[in-house]
mmCIF file of N, CA and C in Angstrom:
data_model
loop_
_atom_site.group_PDB
_atom_site.id
_atom_site.type_symbol
_atom_site.label_atom_id
_atom_site.label_comp_id
_atom_site.label_asym_id
_atom_site.label_seq_id
_atom_site.Cartn_x
_atom_site.Cartn_y
_atom_site.Cartn_z
ATOM 1 N N MET J 1 -18.736 -87.261 -79.243
ATOM 2 C CA MET J 1 -18.849 -86.639 -77.962
ATOM 3 C C MET J 1 -19.482 -85.260 -78.030
ATOM 4 N N THR J 2 -19.226 -84.628 -79.084
ATOM 5 C CA THR J 2 -19.841 -83.320 -79.226
ATOM 6 C C THR J 2 -21.349 -83.432 -79.398
ATOM 7 N N LEU J 3 -21.775 -84.513 -79.962
ATOM 8 C CA LEU J 3 -23.194 -84.683 -80.152
ATOM 9 C C LEU J 3 -23.945 -84.804 -78.837
ATOM 10 N N PRO J 4 -23.470 -85.619 -77.915
ATOM 11 C CA PRO J 4 -24.212 -85.661 -76.655
ATOM 12 C C PRO J 4 -24.179 -84.338 -75.917
ATOM 13 N N SER J 5 -23.117 -83.615 -76.006
ATOM 14 C CA SER J 5 -23.101 -82.331 -75.307
ATOM 15 C C SER J 5 -24.033 -81.350 -76.003
ATOM 16 N N MET J 6 -24.113 -81.442 -77.331
ATOM 17 C CA MET J 6 -25.041 -80.599 -78.052
ATOM 18 C C MET J 6 -26.484 -80.992 -77.728
ATOM 19 N N GLN J 7 -26.726 -82.277 -77.584
ATOM 20 C CA GLN J 7 -28.063 -82.737 -77.217
ATOM 21 C C GLN J 7 -28.428 -82.251 -75.815
ATOM 22 N N ARG J 8 -27.418 -82.314 -74.954
ATOM 23 C CA ARG J 8 -27.646 -81.826 -73.593
ATOM 24 C C ARG J 8 -27.984 -80.342 -73.607
ATOM 25 N N ASN J 9 -27.258 -79.604 -74.399
ATOM 26 C CA ASN J 9 -27.521 -78.163 -74.496
ATOM 27 C C ASN J 9 -28.913 -77.895 -75.066
ATOM 28 N N LEU J 10 -29.277 -78.661 -76.111
ATOM 29 C CA LEU J 10 -30.614 -78.514 -76.688
ATOM 30 C C LEU J 10 -31.694 -78.909 -75.686
ATOM 31 N N LEU J 11 -31.439 -79.983 -74.968
ATOM 32 C CA LEU J 11 -32.386 -80.415 -73.939
ATOM 33 C C LEU J 11 -32.507 -79.360 -72.849
ATOM 34 N N GLY J 12 -31.391 -78.809 -72.432
ATOM 35 C CA GLY J 12 -31.402 -77.739 -71.423
ATOM 36 C C GLY J 12 -32.120 -76.509 -71.936
ATOM 37 N N LEU J 13 -31.858 -76.160 -73.200
ATOM 38 C CA LEU J 13 -32.524 -75.013 -73.802
ATOM 39 C C LEU J 13 -34.028 -75.257 -73.916
ATOM 40 N N THR J 14 -34.419 -76.461 -74.298
ATOM 41 C CA THR J 14 -35.838 -76.815 -74.395
ATOM 42 C C THR J 14 -36.504 -76.720 -73.030
ATOM 43 N N LEU J 15 -35.830 -77.270 -72.016
ATOM 44 C CA LEU J 15 -36.376 -77.187 -70.654
ATOM 45 C C LEU J 15 -36.495 -75.740 -70.198
ATOM 46 N N LEU J 16 -35.491 -74.963 -70.515
ATOM 47 C CA LEU J 16 -35.513 -73.549 -70.142
ATOM 48 C C LEU J 16 -36.660 -72.814 -70.836
ATOM 49 N N ILE J 17 -36.863 -73.116 -72.120
ATOM 50 C CA ILE J 17 -37.963 -72.491 -72.859
ATOM 51 C C ILE J 17 -39.303 -72.935 -72.286
ATOM 52 N N VAL J 18 -39.455 -74.232 -71.989
ATOM 53 C CA VAL J 18 -40.706 -74.752 -71.413
ATOM 54 C C VAL J 18 -40.968 -74.111 -70.061
ATOM 55 N N ILE J 19 -39.954 -74.048 -69.231
ATOM 56 C CA ILE J 19 -40.117 -73.429 -67.909
ATOM 57 C C ILE J 19 -40.448 -71.949 -68.061
ATOM 58 N N GLY J 20 -39.771 -71.274 -68.970
ATOM 59 C CA GLY J 20 -40.034 -69.852 -69.207
ATOM 60 C C GLY J 20 -41.449 -69.612 -69.683
ATOM 61 N N LEU J 21 -41.893 -70.438 -70.661
ATOM 62 C CA LEU J 21 -43.269 -70.306 -71.153
ATOM 63 C C LEU J 21 -44.287 -70.611 -70.062
ATOM 64 N N THR J 22 -44.002 -71.643 -69.266
ATOM 65 C CA THR J 22 -44.909 -71.996 -68.169
ATOM 66 C C THR J 22 -45.020 -70.853 -67.169
ATOM 67 N N VAL J 23 -43.876 -70.305 -66.794
ATOM 68 C CA VAL J 23 -43.880 -69.175 -65.853
ATOM 69 C C VAL J 23 -44.614 -67.985 -66.456
ATOM 70 N N PHE J 24 -44.360 -67.721 -67.737
ATOM 71 C CA PHE J 24 -45.014 -66.596 -68.403
ATOM 72 C C PHE J 24 -46.534 -66.788 -68.440
ATOM 73 N N LEU J 25 -46.957 -68.004 -68.834
ATOM 74 C CA LEU J 25 -48.398 -68.270 -68.916
ATOM 75 C C LEU J 25 -49.054 -68.239 -67.533
ATOM 76 N N LEU J 26 -48.351 -68.810 -66.542
ATOM 77 C CA LEU J 26 -48.904 -68.782 -65.183
ATOM 78 C C LEU J 26 -48.986 -67.355 -64.646
ATOM 79 N N SER J 27 -47.950 -66.579 -64.931
ATOM 80 C CA SER J 27 -47.985 -65.194 -64.447
ATOM 81 C C SER J 27 -49.096 -64.417 -65.151
ATOM 82 N N ARG J 28 -49.294 -64.706 -66.419
ATOM 83 C CA ARG J 28 -50.377 -64.044 -67.156
ATOM 84 C C ARG J 28 -51.735 -64.449 -66.579
ATOM 85 N N LYS J 29 -51.859 -65.767 -66.302
ATOM 86 C CA LYS J 29 -53.107 -66.263 -65.719
ATOM 87 C C LYS J 29 -53.320 -65.650 -64.341
ATOM 88 N N LEU J 30 -52.255 -65.586 -63.554
ATOM 89 C CA LEU J 30 -52.359 -64.986 -62.228
ATOM 90 C C LEU J 30 -52.690 -63.502 -62.320
ATOM 91 N N THR J 31 -52.134 -62.849 -63.334
ATOM 92 C CA THR J 31 -52.431 -61.432 -63.533
ATOM 93 C C THR J 31 -53.909 -61.248 -63.870
ATOM 94 N N LEU J 32 -54.431 -62.121 -64.739
ATOM 95 C CA LEU J 32 -55.853 -62.043 -65.077
ATOM 96 C C LEU J 32 -56.725 -62.309 -63.848
ATOM 97 N N GLU J 33 -56.332 -63.314 -63.058
ATOM 98 C CA GLU J 33 -57.087 -63.612 -61.839
ATOM 99 C C GLU J 33 -56.990 -62.463 -60.842
ATOM 100 N N ALA J 34 -55.805 -61.864 -60.770
ATOM 101 C CA ALA J 34 -55.639 -60.721 -59.868
ATOM 102 C C ALA J 34 -56.506 -59.552 -60.331
ATOM 103 N N ARG J 35 -56.564 -59.347 -61.653
ATOM 104 C CA ARG J 35 -57.425 -58.280 -62.177
ATOM 105 C C ARG J 35 -58.891 -58.566 -61.874
ATOM 106 N N LYS J 36 -59.289 -59.837 -62.069
ATOM 107 C CA LYS J 36 -60.675 -60.213 -61.749
ATOM 108 C C LYS J 36 -60.953 -59.995 -60.263
ATOM 109 N N ARG J 37 -60.003 -60.428 -59.441
ATOM 110 C CA ARG J 37 -60.162 -60.251 -57.995
ATOM 111 C C ARG J 37 -60.235 -58.769 -57.645
ATOM 112 N N ASP J 38 -59.343 -57.980 -58.231
ATOM 113 C CA ASP J 38 -59.351 -56.537 -57.973
ATOM 114 C C ASP J 38 -60.656 -55.897 -58.441
ATOM 115 N N SER J 39 -61.133 -56.347 -59.605
ATOM 116 C CA SER J 39 -62.397 -55.828 -60.126
ATOM 117 C C SER J 39 -63.551 -56.193 -59.191
ATOM 118 N N LEU J 40 -63.536 -57.437 -58.704
ATOM 119 C CA LEU J 40 -64.568 -57.871 -57.767
ATOM 120 C C LEU J 40 -64.501 -57.065 -56.473
ATOM 121 N N LEU J 41 -63.288 -56.846 -55.977
ATOM 122 C CA LEU J 41 -63.128 -56.038 -54.764
ATOM 123 C C LEU J 41 -63.614 -54.606 -54.978
ATOM 124 N N LEU J 42 -63.309 -54.043 -56.146
ATOM 125 C CA LEU J 42 -63.780 -52.689 -56.450
ATOM 126 C C LEU J 42 -65.305 -52.635 -56.520
ATOM 127 N N ASP J 43 -65.917 -53.677 -57.120
ATOM 128 C CA ASP J 43 -67.383 -53.733 -57.159
ATOM 129 C C ASP J 43 -67.967 -53.817 -55.752
ATOM 130 N N MET J 44 -67.336 -54.648 -54.905
ATOM 131 C CA MET J 44 -67.811 -54.771 -53.522
ATOM 132 C C MET J 44 -67.690 -53.441 -52.790
ATOM 133 N N ILE J 45 -66.561 -52.766 -52.975
ATOM 134 C CA ILE J 45 -66.358 -51.465 -52.328
ATOM 135 C C ILE J 45 -67.378 -50.454 -52.844
ATOM 136 N N ALA J 46 -67.655 -50.487 -54.155
ATOM 137 C CA ALA J 46 -68.649 -49.573 -54.728
ATOM 138 C C ALA J 46 -70.032 -49.858 -54.154
ATOM 139 N N ASN J 47 -70.384 -51.151 -54.017
ATOM 140 C CA ASN J 47 -71.681 -51.507 -53.427
ATOM 141 C C ASN J 47 -71.767 -51.051 -51.980
ATOM 142 N N ILE J 48 -70.686 -51.268 -51.239
ATOM 143 C CA ILE J 48 -70.662 -50.838 -49.836
ATOM 144 C C ILE J 48 -70.776 -49.327 -49.755
ATOM 145 N N SER J 49 -70.067 -48.636 -50.638
ATOM 146 C CA SER J 49 -70.121 -47.172 -50.651
ATOM 147 C C SER J 49 -71.532 -46.689 -50.975
ATOM 148 N N GLY J 50 -72.169 -47.331 -51.954
ATOM 149 C CA GLY J 50 -73.555 -46.975 -52.287
ATOM 150 C C GLY J 50 -74.490 -47.232 -51.123
ATOM 151 N N SER J 51 -74.295 -48.367 -50.451
ATOM 152 C CA SER J 51 -75.129 -48.678 -49.284
ATOM 153 C C SER J 51 -74.909 -47.664 -48.171
ATOM 154 N N LEU J 52 -73.655 -47.277 -47.965
ATOM 155 C CA LEU J 52 -73.365 -46.271 -46.939
ATOM 156 C C LEU J 52 -73.987 -44.926 -47.299
ATOM 157 N N ASP J 53 -73.980 -44.586 -48.584
ATOM 158 C CA ASP J 53 -74.623 -43.341 -49.016
ATOM 159 C C ASP J 53 -76.125 -43.387 -48.748
ATOM 160 N N ARG J 54 -76.750 -44.545 -49.043
ATOM 161 C CA ARG J 54 -78.186 -44.683 -48.764
ATOM 162 C C ARG J 54 -78.453 -44.603 -47.267
ATOM 163 N N LEU J 55 -77.593 -45.245 -46.474
ATOM 164 C CA LEU J 55 -77.745 -45.165 -45.019
ATOM 165 C C LEU J 55 -77.596 -43.734 -44.533
ATOM 166 N N ASP J 56 -76.617 -43.033 -45.086
ATOM 167 C CA ASP J 56 -76.402 -41.638 -44.705
ATOM 168 C C ASP J 56 -77.618 -40.797 -45.066
ATOM 169 N N GLY J 57 -78.149 -41.017 -46.261
ATOM 170 C CA GLY J 57 -79.364 -40.307 -46.661
ATOM 171 C C GLY J 57 -80.527 -40.654 -45.754
ATOM 172 N N GLY J 58 -80.648 -41.942 -45.408
ATOM 173 C CA GLY J 58 -81.712 -42.365 -44.488
ATOM 174 C C GLY J 58 -81.554 -41.734 -43.120
ATOM 175 N N LEU J 59 -80.313 -41.675 -42.649
ATOM 176 C CA LEU J 59 -80.072 -41.051 -41.343
ATOM 177 C C LEU J 59 -80.387 -39.561 -41.385
ATOM 178 N N ASN J 60 -80.059 -38.915 -42.502
ATOM 179 C CA ASN J 60 -80.400 -37.497 -42.635
ATOM 180 C C ASN J 60 -81.914 -37.307 -42.611
ATOM 181 N N ASP J 61 -82.652 -38.226 -43.275
ATOM 182 C CA ASP J 61 -84.113 -38.154 -43.235
ATOM 183 C C ASP J 61 -84.625 -38.358 -41.816
ATOM 184 N N ILE J 62 -84.024 -39.314 -41.101
ATOM 185 C CA ILE J 62 -84.440 -39.578 -39.722
ATOM 186 C C ILE J 62 -84.175 -38.361 -38.851
ATOM 187 N N VAL J 63 -83.016 -37.740 -39.033
ATOM 188 C CA VAL J 63 -82.690 -36.535 -38.258
ATOM 189 C C VAL J 63 -83.695 -35.432 -38.562
ATOM 190 N N SER J 64 -84.026 -35.271 -39.836
ATOM 191 C CA SER J 64 -84.988 -34.243 -40.236
ATOM 192 C C SER J 64 -86.360 -34.535 -39.636
ATOM 193 N N GLN J 65 -86.795 -35.794 -39.727
ATOM 194 C CA GLN J 65 -88.100 -36.161 -39.177
ATOM 195 C C GLN J 65 -88.106 -36.036 -37.660
ATOM 196 N N THR J 66 -86.986 -36.353 -37.022
ATOM 197 C CA THR J 66 -86.896 -36.211 -35.570
ATOM 198 C C THR J 66 -87.016 -34.749 -35.179
ATOM 199 N N GLY J 67 -86.360 -33.875 -35.924
ATOM 200 C CA GLY J 67 -86.467 -32.436 -35.646
ATOM 201 C C GLY J 67 -87.891 -31.947 -35.824
ATOM 202 N N THR J 68 -88.547 -32.406 -36.890
ATOM 203 C CA THR J 68 -89.937 -32.020 -37.127
ATOM 204 C C THR J 68 -90.830 -32.534 -36.003
ATOM 205 N N ALA J 69 -90.624 -33.789 -35.610
ATOM 206 C CA ALA J 69 -91.428 -34.364 -34.525
ATOM 207 C C ALA J 69 -91.171 -33.626 -33.214
ATOM 208 N N ARG J 70 -89.937 -33.258 -32.966
ATOM 209 C CA ARG J 70 -89.596 -32.518 -31.748
ATOM 210 C C ARG J 70 -90.313 -31.166 -31.738
ATOM 211 N N ASN J 71 -90.320 -30.486 -32.879
ATOM 212 C CA ASN J 71 -91.013 -29.198 -32.963
ATOM 213 C C ASN J 71 -92.516 -29.362 -32.765
ATOM 214 N N ARG J 72 -93.087 -30.417 -33.355
ATOM 215 C CA ARG J 72 -94.521 -30.680 -33.159
ATOM 216 C C ARG J 72 -94.817 -30.978 -31.699
ATOM 217 N N LEU J 73 -93.945 -31.755 -31.070
ATOM 218 C CA LEU J 73 -94.140 -32.084 -29.659
ATOM 219 C C LEU J 73 -94.080 -30.833 -28.799
ATOM 220 N N ARG J 74 -93.139 -29.943 -29.081
ATOM 221 C CA ARG J 74 -93.065 -28.680 -28.337
ATOM 222 C C ARG J 74 -94.347 -27.884 -28.506
ATOM 223 N N HIS J 75 -94.850 -27.847 -29.736
ATOM 224 C CA HIS J 75 -96.090 -27.121 -30.004
ATOM 225 C C HIS J 75 -97.252 -27.750 -29.229
ATOM 226 N N LEU J 76 -97.311 -29.089 -29.224
ATOM 227 C CA LEU J 76 -98.370 -29.776 -28.480
ATOM 228 C C LEU J 76 -98.262 -29.513 -26.983
ATOM 229 N N ILE J 77 -97.050 -29.447 -26.469
ATOM 230 C CA ILE J 77 -96.857 -29.156 -25.042
ATOM 231 C C ILE J 77 -97.370 -27.764 -24.724
ATOM 232 N N VAL J 78 -97.070 -26.801 -25.600
ATOM 233 C CA VAL J 78 -97.557 -25.431 -25.390
ATOM 234 C C VAL J 78 -99.081 -25.413 -25.420
ATOM 235 N N LEU J 79 -99.678 -26.110 -26.393
ATOM 236 C CA LEU J 79 -101.140 -26.164 -26.472
ATOM 237 C C LEU J 79 -101.738 -26.834 -25.245
ATOM 238 N N HIS J 80 -101.095 -27.884 -24.760
ATOM 239 C CA HIS J 80 -101.587 -28.581 -23.573
ATOM 240 C C HIS J 80 -101.551 -27.656 -22.356
ATOM 241 N N ARG J 81 -100.476 -26.918 -22.217
ATOM 242 C CA ARG J 81 -100.384 -25.973 -21.099
ATOM 243 C C ARG J 81 -101.464 -24.904 -21.207
ATOM 244 N N GLU J 82 -101.683 -24.411 -22.424
ATOM 245 C CA GLU J 82 -102.736 -23.413 -22.613
ATOM 246 C C GLU J 82 -104.100 -23.997 -22.272
ATOM 247 N N ASN J 83 -104.336 -25.240 -22.689
ATOM 248 C CA ASN J 83 -105.609 -25.896 -22.368
ATOM 249 C C ASN J 83 -105.776 -26.065 -20.867
ATOM 250 N N LEU J 84 -104.708 -26.449 -20.186
ATOM 251 C CA LEU J 84 -104.789 -26.579 -18.729
ATOM 252 C C LEU J 84 -105.107 -25.241 -18.082
ATOM 253 N N LEU J 85 -104.498 -24.172 -18.573
ATOM 254 C CA LEU J 85 -104.765 -22.841 -18.035
ATOM 255 C C LEU J 85 -106.214 -22.443 -18.278
ATOM 256 N N VAL J 86 -106.715 -22.684 -19.491
ATOM 257 C CA VAL J 86 -108.109 -22.356 -19.804
ATOM 258 C C VAL J 86 -109.053 -23.162 -18.924
ATOM 259 N N CYS J 87 -108.764 -24.449 -18.735
ATOM 260 C CA CYS J 87 -109.607 -25.282 -17.867
ATOM 261 C C CYS J 87 -109.597 -24.753 -16.439
ATOM 262 N N ALA J 88 -108.432 -24.368 -15.959
ATOM 263 C CA ALA J 88 -108.344 -23.828 -14.596
ATOM 264 C C ALA J 88 -109.130 -22.526 -14.488
ATOM 265 N N LEU J 89 -109.019 -21.659 -15.485
ATOM 266 C CA LEU J 89 -109.762 -20.392 -15.463
ATOM 267 C C LEU J 89 -111.263 -20.629 -15.529
ATOM 268 N N LEU J 90 -111.688 -21.563 -16.376
ATOM 269 C CA LEU J 90 -113.118 -21.879 -16.452
ATOM 270 C C LEU J 90 -113.621 -22.472 -15.144
ATOM 271 N N GLY J 91 -112.824 -23.333 -14.532
ATOM 272 C CA GLY J 91 -113.200 -23.902 -13.232
ATOM 273 C C GLY J 91 -113.331 -22.824 -12.175
ATOM 274 N N GLU J 92 -112.393 -21.892 -12.183
ATOM 275 C CA GLU J 92 -112.443 -20.784 -11.217
ATOM 276 C C GLU J 92 -113.676 -19.917 -11.463
ATOM 277 N N LYS J 93 -113.971 -19.645 -12.723
ATOM 278 C CA LYS J 93 -115.145 -18.840 -13.063
ATOM 279 C C LYS J 93 -116.419 -19.547 -12.621
ATOM 280 N N GLN J 94 -116.484 -20.840 -12.848
ATOM 281 C CA GLN J 94 -117.652 -21.615 -12.444
ATOM 282 C C GLN J 94 -117.794 -21.622 -10.926
ATOM 283 N N ARG J 95 -116.681 -21.731 -10.237
ATOM 284 C CA ARG J 95 -116.717 -21.722 -8.772
ATOM 285 C C ARG J 95 -117.212 -20.369 -8.274
ATOM 286 N N HIS J 96 -116.759 -19.283 -8.890
ATOM 287 C CA HIS J 96 -117.226 -17.946 -8.508
ATOM 288 C C HIS J 96 -118.719 -17.793 -8.773
ATOM 289 N N ARG J 97 -119.185 -18.333 -9.890
ATOM 290 C CA ARG J 97 -120.623 -18.259 -10.191
ATOM 291 C C ARG J 97 -121.430 -19.008 -9.140
ATOM 292 N N ARG J 98 -120.936 -20.204 -8.793
ATOM 293 C CA ARG J 98 -121.639 -20.974 -7.762
ATOM 294 C C ARG J 98 -121.655 -20.228 -6.443
ATOM 295 N N MET J 99 -120.490 -19.677 -6.096
ATOM 296 C CA MET J 99 -120.390 -18.938 -4.824
ATOM 297 C C MET J 99 -121.319 -17.733 -4.844
ATOM 298 N N SER J 100 -121.319 -16.977 -5.937
ATOM 299 C CA SER J 100 -122.189 -15.800 -6.000
ATOM 300 C C SER J 100 -123.643 -16.230 -6.067
ATOM 301 N N GLY J 101 -123.933 -17.358 -6.716
ATOM 302 C CA GLY J 101 -125.300 -17.883 -6.754
ATOM 303 C C GLY J 101 -125.766 -18.289 -5.371
ATOM 304 N N GLU J 102 -124.891 -18.925 -4.597
ATOM 305 C CA GLU J 102 -125.240 -19.315 -3.229
ATOM 306 C C GLU J 102 -125.443 -18.085 -2.363
ATOM 307 N N GLU J 103 -124.609 -17.059 -2.566
ATOM 308 C CA GLU J 103 -124.770 -15.822 -1.790
ATOM 309 C C GLU J 103 -126.090 -15.154 -2.132
ATOM 310 N N LYS J 104 -126.441 -15.128 -3.431
ATOM 311 C CA LYS J 104 -127.710 -14.536 -3.836
ATOM 312 C C LYS J 104 -128.872 -15.313 -3.236
ATOM 313 N N THR J 105 -128.768 -16.650 -3.286
ATOM 314 C CA THR J 105 -129.831 -17.475 -2.716
ATOM 315 C C THR J 105 -129.958 -17.214 -1.226
ATOM 316 N N THR J 106 -128.834 -17.115 -0.553
ATOM 317 C CA THR J 106 -128.852 -16.840 0.882
ATOM 318 C C THR J 106 -129.466 -15.471 1.147
ATOM 319 N N LYS J 107 -129.104 -14.464 0.367
ATOM 320 C CA LYS J 107 -129.662 -13.119 0.540
ATOM 321 C C LYS J 107 -131.162 -13.119 0.291
ATOM 322 N N VAL J 108 -131.594 -13.832 -0.757
ATOM 323 C CA VAL J 108 -133.028 -13.903 -1.063
ATOM 324 C C VAL J 108 -133.763 -14.573 0.076
ATOM 325 N N ARG J 109 -133.217 -15.639 0.618
ATOM 326 C CA ARG J 109 -133.848 -16.324 1.753
ATOM 327 C C ARG J 109 -133.972 -15.384 2.944
ATOM 328 N N ARG J 110 -132.912 -14.639 3.208
ATOM 329 C CA ARG J 110 -132.953 -13.701 4.340
ATOM 330 C C ARG J 110 -134.023 -12.629 4.125
ATOM 331 N N VAL J 111 -134.072 -12.118 2.896
ATOM 332 C CA VAL J 111 -135.072 -11.084 2.597
ATOM 333 C C VAL J 111 -136.469 -11.660 2.748
ATOM 334 N N VAL J 112 -136.661 -12.860 2.207
ATOM 335 C CA VAL J 112 -137.980 -13.490 2.306
ATOM 336 C C VAL J 112 -138.319 -13.768 3.759
ATOM 337 N N GLN J 113 -137.354 -14.307 4.502
ATOM 338 C CA GLN J 113 -137.613 -14.600 5.910
ATOM 339 C C GLN J 113 -137.887 -13.320 6.699
ATOM 340 N N SER J 114 -137.108 -12.293 6.417
ATOM 341 C CA SER J 114 -137.333 -11.051 7.160
ATOM 342 C C SER J 114 -138.668 -10.423 6.775
ATOM 343 N N SER J 115 -139.037 -10.544 5.509
ATOM 344 C CA SER J 115 -140.327 -9.985 5.121
ATOM 345 C C SER J 115 -141.463 -10.799 5.707
ATOM 346 N N ILE J 116 -141.265 -12.118 5.795
ATOM 347 C CA ILE J 116 -142.306 -12.954 6.399
ATOM 348 C C ILE J 116 -142.412 -12.657 7.887
ATOM 349 N N THR J 117 -141.305 -12.622 8.575
ATOM 350 C CA THR J 117 -141.351 -12.344 10.011
ATOM 351 C C THR J 117 -141.809 -10.922 10.271
ATOM 352 N N GLY J 118 -141.425 -10.002 9.405
ATOM 353 C CA GLY J 118 -141.864 -8.612 9.555
ATOM 354 C C GLY J 118 -143.357 -8.487 9.320
ATOM 355 N N SER J 119 -143.889 -9.199 8.359
ATOM 356 C CA SER J 119 -145.317 -9.116 8.085
ATOM 357 C C SER J 119 -146.117 -9.788 9.174
ATOM 358 N N LYS J 120 -145.576 -10.836 9.784
ATOM 359 C CA LYS J 120 -146.275 -11.476 10.889
ATOM 360 C C LYS J 120 -146.335 -10.530 12.072
ATOM 361 N N ASP J 121 -145.244 -9.831 12.277
ATOM 362 C CA ASP J 121 -145.222 -8.894 13.390
ATOM 363 C C ASP J 121 -146.239 -7.777 13.160
ATOM 364 N N SER J 122 -146.295 -7.286 11.917
ATOM 365 C CA SER J 122 -147.213 -6.173 11.677
ATOM 366 C C SER J 122 -148.653 -6.649 11.694
ATOM 367 N N TYR J 123 -148.890 -7.887 11.242
ATOM 368 C CA TYR J 123 -150.256 -8.395 11.265
ATOM 369 C C TYR J 123 -150.626 -8.935 12.623
ATOM 370 N N GLY J 124 -149.628 -9.457 13.301
ATOM 371 C CA GLY J 124 -149.885 -10.091 14.592
ATOM 372 C C GLY J 124 -150.174 -9.092 15.681
ATOM 373 N N THR J 125 -149.774 -7.874 15.588
ATOM 374 C CA THR J 125 -149.966 -6.927 16.681
ATOM 375 C C THR J 125 -151.084 -6.001 16.493
#
């Protein structure tokens, strides 16, 4: 009778050792998989962080280029206004020249007409 109870104890001990080893090996395997998963997650986070850094750098470049373009546009607006002013002044000057030219022509015509009519009067009488 002691033999079967001893066999039972040995069988129980064997089962306990097998279960313990299985749990230990599975936990070790799970730990390795968890480490791999964690490593993969860290790599993904590092890639995302690098991409965000590149995006941030790109956005900083865009902001810088936008500021430069804005300054150039302001300069072009100032130049355009100056050009419009110069065109208006030149147009006004040209109009004054035409007006003074027409006045001179009118004065010359009057002088010529008066000299012609005056000479006819002096010759005619």
